[in-house]
JSON list of C-alpha atoms in Angstrom, two decimals:
[
{"chain": "A", "resi": 1, "resn": "MET", "atom": "CA", "xyz": [80.30, 96.73, 153.53]},
{"chain": "A", "resi": 2, "resn": "SER", "atom": "CA", "xyz": [77.27, 94.84, 152.36]},
{"chain": "A", "resi": 3, "resn": "ASP", "atom": "CA", "xyz": [75.93, 97.23, 149.71]},
{"chain": "A", "resi": 4, "resn": "LYS", "atom": "CA", "xyz": [75.38, 95.60, 146.34]},
{"chain": "A", "resi": 5, "resn": "ILE", "atom": "CA", "xyz": [77.54, 96.86, 143.49]},
{"chain": "A", "resi": 6, "resn": "PRO", "atom": "CA", "xyz": [75.80, 96.99, 140.09]},
{"chain": "A", "resi": 7, "resn": "MET", "atom": "CA", "xyz": [77.98, 95.34, 137.48]},
{"chain": "A", "resi": 8, "resn": "THR", "atom": "CA", "xyz": [77.62, 94.20, 133.89]},
{"chain": "A", "resi": 9, "resn": "VAL", "atom": "CA", "xyz": [78.16, 90.56, 132.92]},
{"chain": "A", "resi": 10, "resn": "ILE", "atom": "CA", "xyz": [81.35, 91.56, 131.10]},
{"chain": "A", "resi": 11, "resn": "GLY", "atom": "CA", "xyz": [82.60, 93.58, 134.10]},
{"chain": "A", "resi": 12, "resn": "ALA", "atom": "CA", "xyz": [82.05, 90.64, 136.44]},
{"chain": "A", "resi": 13, "resn": "GLN", "atom": "CA", "xyz": [83.89, 88.30, 134.07]},
{"chain": "A", "resi": 14, "resn": "ARG", "atom": "CA", "xyz": [86.82, 90.73, 133.84]},
{"chain": "A", "resi": 15, "resn": "LEU", "atom": "CA", "xyz": [87.05, 90.75, 137.64]},
{"chain": "A", "resi": 16, "resn": "ARG", "atom": "CA", "xyz": [86.92, 86.93, 137.78]},
{"chain": "A", "resi": 17, "resn": "ASP", "atom": "CA", "xyz": [89.68, 86.79, 135.15]},
{"chain": "A", "resi": 18, "resn": "GLU", "atom": "CA", "xyz": [91.79, 89.31, 137.10]},
{"chain": "A", "resi": 19, "resn": "LEU", "atom": "CA", "xyz": [91.30, 87.35, 140.32]},
{"chain": "A", "resi": 20, "resn": "HIS", "atom": "CA", "xyz": [92.37, 84.13, 138.61]},
{"chain": "A", "resi": 21, "resn": "ARG", "atom": "CA", "xyz": [95.49, 85.84, 137.19]},
{"chain": "A", "resi": 22, "resn": "LEU", "atom": "CA", "xyz": [96.36, 87.38, 140.57]},
{"chain": "A", "resi": 23, "resn": "LYS", "atom": "CA", "xyz": [96.04, 84.06, 142.40]},
{"chain": "A", "resi": 24, "resn": "SER", "atom": "CA", "xyz": [97.51, 81.71, 139.81]},
{"chain": "A", "resi": 25, "resn": "VAL", "atom": "CA", "xyz": [100.23, 83.85, 138.19]},
{"chain": "A", "resi": 26, "resn": "GLU", "atom": "CA", "xyz": [101.16, 86.96, 140.15]},
{"chain": "A", "resi": 27, "resn": "ARG", "atom": "CA", "xyz": [100.96, 85.57, 143.69]},
{"chain": "A", "resi": 28, "resn": "PRO", "atom": "CA", "xyz": [103.21, 82.53, 142.93]},
{"chain": "A", "resi": 29, "resn": "THR", "atom": "CA", "xyz": [105.65, 84.76, 141.01]},
{"chain": "A", "resi": 30, "resn": "VAL", "atom": "CA", "xyz": [106.07, 87.18, 143.91]},
{"chain": "A", "resi": 31, "resn": "ILE", "atom": "CA", "xyz": [106.38, 84.32, 146.42]},
{"chain": "A", "resi": 32, "resn": "GLU", "atom": "CA", "xyz": [109.19, 82.92, 144.28]},
{"chain": "A", "resi": 33, "resn": "ALA", "atom": "CA", "xyz": [110.86, 86.35, 144.13]},
{"chain": "A", "resi": 34, "resn": "ILE", "atom": "CA", "xyz": [110.72, 86.61, 147.94]},
{"chain": "A", "resi": 35, "resn": "ALA", "atom": "CA", "xyz": [112.26, 83.15, 148.30]},
{"chain": "A", "resi": 36, "resn": "GLU", "atom": "CA", "xyz": [115.07, 84.05, 145.88]},
{"chain": "A", "resi": 37, "resn": "ALA", "atom": "CA", "xyz": [115.75, 87.32, 147.71]},
{"chain": "A", "resi": 38, "resn": "ARG", "atom": "CA", "xyz": [115.81, 85.50, 151.07]},
{"chain": "A", "resi": 39, "resn": "ALA", "atom": "CA", "xyz": [118.33, 83.05, 149.68]},
{"chain": "A", "resi": 40, "resn": "LYS", "atom": "CA", "xyz": [120.74, 85.93, 149.04]},
{"chain": "A", "resi": 41, "resn": "GLY", "atom": "CA", "xyz": [121.23, 86.45, 152.76]},
{"chain": "A", "resi": 42, "resn": "ASP", "atom": "CA", "xyz": [120.99, 89.68, 154.78]},
{"chain": "A", "resi": 43, "resn": "LEU", "atom": "CA", "xyz": [117.41, 90.91, 154.43]},
{"chain": "A", "resi": 44, "resn": "SER", "atom": "CA", "xyz": [118.00, 94.26, 156.18]},
{"chain": "A", "resi": 45, "resn": "GLU", "atom": "CA", "xyz": [119.74, 95.74, 153.12]},
{"chain": "A", "resi": 46, "resn": "ASN", "atom": "CA", "xyz": [118.13, 93.63, 150.42]},
{"chain": "A", "resi": 47, "resn": "ALA", "atom": "CA", "xyz": [116.27, 95.91, 147.97]},
{"chain": "A", "resi": 48, "resn": "GLU", "atom": "CA", "xyz": [114.97, 92.95, 145.97]},
{"chain": "A", "resi": 49, "resn": "TYR", "atom": "CA", "xyz": [113.38, 91.49, 149.11]},
{"chain": "A", "resi": 50, "resn": "ASP", "atom": "CA", "xyz": [111.80, 94.84, 150.04]},
{"chain": "A", "resi": 51, "resn": "ALA", "atom": "CA", "xyz": [110.42, 95.31, 146.52]},
{"chain": "A", "resi": 52, "resn": "ALA", "atom": "CA", "xyz": [109.03, 91.78, 146.41]},
{"chain": "A", "resi": 53, "resn": "LYS", "atom": "CA", "xyz": [107.36, 92.19, 149.83]},
{"chain": "A", "resi": 54, "resn": "GLU", "atom": "CA", "xyz": [105.86, 95.49, 148.66]},
{"chain": "A", "resi": 55, "resn": "GLN", "atom": "CA", "xyz": [104.55, 93.82, 145.49]},
{"chain": "A", "resi": 56, "resn": "GLN", "atom": "CA", "xyz": [103.14, 90.96, 147.58]},
{"chain": "A", "resi": 57, "resn": "ALA", "atom": "CA", "xyz": [101.25, 93.43, 149.80]},
{"chain": "A", "resi": 58, "resn": "PHE", "atom": "CA", "xyz": [99.83, 95.13, 146.70]},
{"chain": "A", "resi": 59, "resn": "ILE", "atom": "CA", "xyz": [98.73, 91.81, 145.15]},
{"chain": "A", "resi": 60, "resn": "GLU", "atom": "CA", "xyz": [97.12, 90.58, 148.38]},
{"chain": "A", "resi": 61, "resn": "GLY", "atom": "CA", "xyz": [95.30, 93.89, 148.78]},
{"chain": "A", "resi": 62, "resn": "ARG", "atom": "CA", "xyz": [94.02, 93.75, 145.21]},
{"chain": "A", "resi": 63, "resn": "ILE", "atom": "CA", "xyz": [92.88, 90.13, 145.69]},
{"chain": "A", "resi": 64, "resn": "ARG", "atom": "CA", "xyz": [90.85, 91.20, 148.75]},
{"chain": "A", "resi": 65, "resn": "GLU", "atom": "CA", "xyz": [89.39, 94.16, 146.83]},
{"chain": "A", "resi": 66, "resn": "VAL", "atom": "CA", "xyz": [88.38, 92.05, 143.79]},
{"chain": "A", "resi": 67, "resn": "GLU", "atom": "CA", "xyz": [86.92, 89.31, 146.01]},
{"chain": "A", "resi": 68, "resn": "ASP", "atom": "CA", "xyz": [84.88, 91.95, 147.86]},
{"chain": "A", "resi": 69, "resn": "HIS", "atom": "CA", "xyz": [83.58, 93.45, 144.60]},
{"chain": "A", "resi": 70, "resn": "LEU", "atom": "CA", "xyz": [82.60, 90.02, 143.31]},
{"chain": "A", "resi": 71, "resn": "ALA", "atom": "CA", "xyz": [80.92, 89.07, 146.59]},
{"chain": "A", "resi": 72, "resn": "ARG", "atom": "CA", "xyz": [78.84, 92.24, 146.51]},
{"chain": "A", "resi": 73, "resn": "ALA", "atom": "CA", "xyz": [78.22, 92.27, 142.74]},
{"chain": "A", "resi": 74, "resn": "GLN", "atom": "CA", "xyz": [74.70, 92.53, 141.47]},
{"chain": "A", "resi": 75, "resn": "VAL", "atom": "CA", "xyz": [75.32, 91.30, 137.94]},
{"chain": "A", "resi": 76, "resn": "ILE", "atom": "CA", "xyz": [72.91, 92.81, 135.44]},
{"chain": "A", "resi": 77, "resn": "ASP", "atom": "CA", "xyz": [72.58, 91.36, 131.95]},
{"chain": "A", "resi": 78, "resn": "PRO", "atom": "CA", "xyz": [71.39, 94.17, 129.67]},
{"chain": "A", "resi": 79, "resn": "LYS", "atom": "CA", "xyz": [70.10, 91.65, 127.10]},
{"chain": "A", "resi": 80, "resn": "ALA", "atom": "CA", "xyz": [67.67, 90.26, 129.68]},
{"chain": "A", "resi": 81, "resn": "LEU", "atom": "CA", "xyz": [66.17, 93.66, 130.46]},
{"chain": "A", "resi": 82, "resn": "HIS", "atom": "CA", "xyz": [62.84, 94.61, 128.91]},
{"chain": "A", "resi": 83, "resn": "THR", "atom": "CA", "xyz": [62.88, 98.37, 129.20]},
{"chain": "A", "resi": 84, "resn": "GLY", "atom": "CA", "xyz": [60.77, 99.52, 126.27]},
{"chain": "A", "resi": 85, "resn": "GLY", "atom": "CA", "xyz": [63.76, 101.45, 124.96]},
{"chain": "A", "resi": 86, "resn": "LYS", "atom": "CA", "xyz": [64.27, 103.33, 128.22]},
{"chain": "A", "resi": 87, "resn": "ILE", "atom": "CA", "xyz": [67.86, 103.95, 129.27]},
{"chain": "A", "resi": 88, "resn": "VAL", "atom": "CA", "xyz": [68.81, 101.89, 132.31]},
{"chain": "A", "resi": 89, "resn": "PHE", "atom": "CA", "xyz": [72.01, 100.48, 133.80]},
{"chain": "A", "resi": 90, "resn": "ALA", "atom": "CA", "xyz": [74.23, 98.74, 131.20]},
{"chain": "A", "resi": 91, "resn": "ALA", "atom": "CA", "xyz": [72.65, 100.56, 128.24]},
{"chain": "A", "resi": 92, "resn": "THR", "atom": "CA", "xyz": [74.92, 101.69, 125.44]},
{"chain": "A", "resi": 93, "resn": "VAL", "atom": "CA", "xyz": [73.83, 105.15, 124.31]},
{"chain": "A", "resi": 94, "resn": "ASP", "atom": "CA", "xyz": [74.76, 107.13, 121.20]},
{"chain": "A", "resi": 95, "resn": "LEU", "atom": "CA", "xyz": [74.61, 110.88, 121.79]},
{"chain": "A", "resi": 96, "resn": "GLU", "atom": "CA", "xyz": [75.01, 114.01, 119.70]},
{"chain": "A", "resi": 97, "resn": "ASP", "atom": "CA", "xyz": [75.96, 117.30, 121.30]},
{"chain": "A", "resi": 98, "resn": "ALA", "atom": "CA", "xyz": [74.85, 120.78, 120.23]},
{"chain": "A", "resi": 99, "resn": "GLU", "atom": "CA", "xyz": [77.87, 121.10, 117.90]},
{"chain": "A", "resi": 100, "resn": "GLY", "atom": "CA", "xyz": [77.00, 117.88, 116.06]},
{"chain": "A", "resi": 101, "resn": "ASN", "atom": "CA", "xyz": [79.73, 115.78, 117.68]},
{"chain": "A", "resi": 102, "resn": "GLU", "atom": "CA", "xyz": [78.73, 112.17, 118.33]},
{"chain": "A", "resi": 103, "resn": "VAL", "atom": "CA", "xyz": [79.84, 110.04, 121.26]},
{"chain": "A", "resi": 104, "resn": "THR", "atom": "CA", "xyz": [78.88, 106.60, 122.56]},
{"chain": "A", "resi": 105, "resn": "TYR", "atom": "CA", "xyz": [78.82, 105.62, 126.23]},
{"chain": "A", "resi": 106, "resn": "GLN", "atom": "CA", "xyz": [77.92, 102.48, 128.13]},
{"chain": "A", "resi": 107, "resn": "ILE", "atom": "CA", "xyz": [76.55, 103.00, 131.63]},
{"chain": "A", "resi": 108, "resn": "VAL", "atom": "CA", "xyz": [78.37, 100.66, 134.01]},
{"chain": "A", "resi": 109, "resn": "GLY", "atom": "CA", "xyz": [79.15, 100.25, 137.70]},
{"chain": "A", "resi": 110, "resn": "ASP", "atom": "CA", "xyz": [81.73, 102.39, 139.45]},
{"chain": "A", "resi": 111, "resn": "ALA", "atom": "CA", "xyz": [84.28, 99.55, 139.54]},
{"chain": "A", "resi": 112, "resn": "GLU", "atom": "CA", "xyz": [84.21, 99.03, 135.76]},
{"chain": "A", "resi": 113, "resn": "ALA", "atom": "CA", "xyz": [84.02, 102.66, 134.59]},
{"chain": "A", "resi": 114, "resn": "ASP", "atom": "CA", "xyz": [86.77, 103.55, 132.12]},
{"chain": "A", "resi": 115, "resn": "LEU", "atom": "CA", "xyz": [86.48, 106.70, 130.03]},
{"chain": "A", "resi": 116, "resn": "LYS", "atom": "CA", "xyz": [89.10, 105.40, 127.55]},
{"chain": "A", "resi": 117, "resn": "GLU", "atom": "CA", "xyz": [86.63, 102.60, 126.74]},
{"chain": "A", "resi": 118, "resn": "ASN", "atom": "CA", "xyz": [83.63, 105.00, 126.85]},
{"chain": "A", "resi": 119, "resn": "LYS", "atom": "CA", "xyz": [82.28, 103.22, 129.93]},
{"chain": "A", "resi": 120, "resn": "ILE", "atom": "CA", "xyz": [80.80, 105.77, 132.33]},
{"chain": "A", "resi": 121, "resn": "SER", "atom": "CA", "xyz": [79.86, 105.22, 135.95]},
{"chain": "A", "resi": 122, "resn": "ILE", "atom": "CA", "xyz": [76.19, 104.96, 136.88]},
{"chain": "A", "resi": 123, "resn": "SER", "atom": "CA", "xyz": [76.91, 107.69, 139.43]},
{"chain": "A", "resi": 124, "resn": "SER", "atom": "CA", "xyz": [78.39, 110.16, 136.91]},
{"chain": "A", "resi": 125, "resn": "PRO", "atom": "CA", "xyz": [76.40, 113.31, 136.04]},
{"chain": "A", "resi": 126, "resn": "ILE", "atom": "CA", "xyz": [75.88, 112.23, 132.43]},
{"chain": "A", "resi": 127, "resn": "ALA", "atom": "CA", "xyz": [74.64, 108.74, 133.36]},
{"chain": "A", "resi": 128, "resn": "ARG", "atom": "CA", "xyz": [72.27, 110.17, 135.96]},
{"chain": "A", "resi": 129, "resn": "ALA", "atom": "CA", "xyz": [70.90, 112.55, 133.32]},
{"chain": "A", "resi": 130, "resn": "LEU", "atom": "CA", "xyz": [70.42, 109.70, 130.81]},
{"chain": "A", "resi": 131, "resn": "ILE", "atom": "CA", "xyz": [68.66, 107.18, 133.08]},
{"chain": "A", "resi": 132, "resn": "GLY", "atom": "CA", "xyz": [64.97, 106.93, 132.22]},
{"chain": "A", "resi": 133, "resn": "LYS", "atom": "CA", "xyz": [65.26, 108.76, 128.88]},
{"chain": "A", "resi": 134, "resn": "HIS", "atom": "CA", "xyz": [64.50, 107.32, 125.40]},
{"chain": "A", "resi": 135, "resn": "GLN", "atom": "CA", "xyz": [65.92, 107.58, 121.90]},
{"chain": "A", "resi": 136, "resn": "GLY", "atom": "CA", "xyz": [65.23, 111.03, 120.46]},
{"chain": "A", "resi": 137, "resn": "ASP", "atom": "CA", "xyz": [64.98, 112.73, 123.87]},
{"chain": "A", "resi": 138, "resn": "PRO", "atom": "CA", "xyz": [67.02, 115.83, 124.58]},
{"chain": "A", "resi": 139, "resn": "VAL", "atom": "CA", "xyz": [69.28, 115.60, 127.64]},
{"chain": "A", "resi": 140, "resn": "GLU", "atom": "CA", "xyz": [70.76, 118.39, 129.71]},
{"chain": "A", "resi": 141, "resn": "VAL", "atom": "CA", "xyz": [73.80, 117.37, 131.72]},
{"chain": "A", "resi": 142, "resn": "ARG", "atom": "CA", "xyz": [74.88, 119.52, 134.63]},
{"chain": "A", "resi": 143, "resn": "ALA", "atom": "CA", "xyz": [78.49, 118.69, 135.31]},
{"chain": "A", "resi": 144, "resn": "PRO", "atom": "CA", "xyz": [81.30, 120.48, 137.16]},
{"chain": "A", "resi": 145, "resn": "GLY", "atom": "CA", "xyz": [82.54, 121.83, 133.81]},
{"chain": "A", "resi": 146, "resn": "GLY", "atom": "CA", "xyz": [79.16, 123.40, 133.00]},
{"chain": "A", "resi": 147, "resn": "THR", "atom": "CA", "xyz": [75.89, 122.40, 131.39]},
{"chain": "A", "resi": 148, "resn": "ARG", "atom": "CA", "xyz": [75.95, 120.43, 128.12]},
{"chain": "A", "resi": 149, "resn": "GLU", "atom": "CA", "xyz": [73.06, 119.47, 125.91]},
{"chain": "A", "resi": 150, "resn": "TYR", "atom": "CA", "xyz": [72.75, 116.23, 123.97]},
{"chain": "A", "resi": 151, "resn": "THR", "atom": "CA", "xyz": [70.23, 114.41, 121.84]},
{"chain": "A", "resi": 152, "resn": "ILE", "atom": "CA", "xyz": [69.91, 110.65, 122.26]},
{"chain": "A", "resi": 153, "resn": "LEU", "atom": "CA", "xyz": [70.47, 109.04, 118.87]},
{"chain": "A", "resi": 154, "resn": "ALA", "atom": "CA", "xyz": [70.23, 105.37, 119.84]},
{"chain": "A", "resi": 155, "resn": "VAL", "atom": "CA", "xyz": [69.90, 103.06, 122.84]},
{"chain": "A", "resi": 156, "resn": "ARG", "atom": "CA", "xyz": [71.29, 99.53, 122.71]},
{"chain": "A", "resi": 157, "resn": "TYR", "atom": "CA", "xyz": [71.71, 96.65, 125.13]},
{"chain": "A", "resi": 158, "resn": "VAL", "atom": "CA", "xyz": [74.69, 94.53, 124.09]}
]
């Protein structure tokens, strides 16, 4: 896979931090756990050994995944963008729905999307509807759950 992955500066730093933790903390810990389990003898019925090997496989897989994301990352600094107030990747957008409820989203790459943190994927229906719009514009979002209407209250690049 050689496709570039759009990513915010903060998202890229989080991945670098995770990679460092995986390599410098979790990998050595699981290697030590495997060595301790081996020292206990018969590996064929050693649940600790099996669990440690399973954890090692997970950690190594995650390391490869994070390294791949970082290698393909196209890091975009929203502060460096001159968009004239237009919503683009990495924008933080305040919205109001038809009932007067307000919500804030930041448009991020797929790998860093997290609805609990109000970070929505660039490929989500709401992000696709917001791209190119400006503060004050109405937005109609067609999503699997139905059509929703919003008004853009503010656009920020933090």
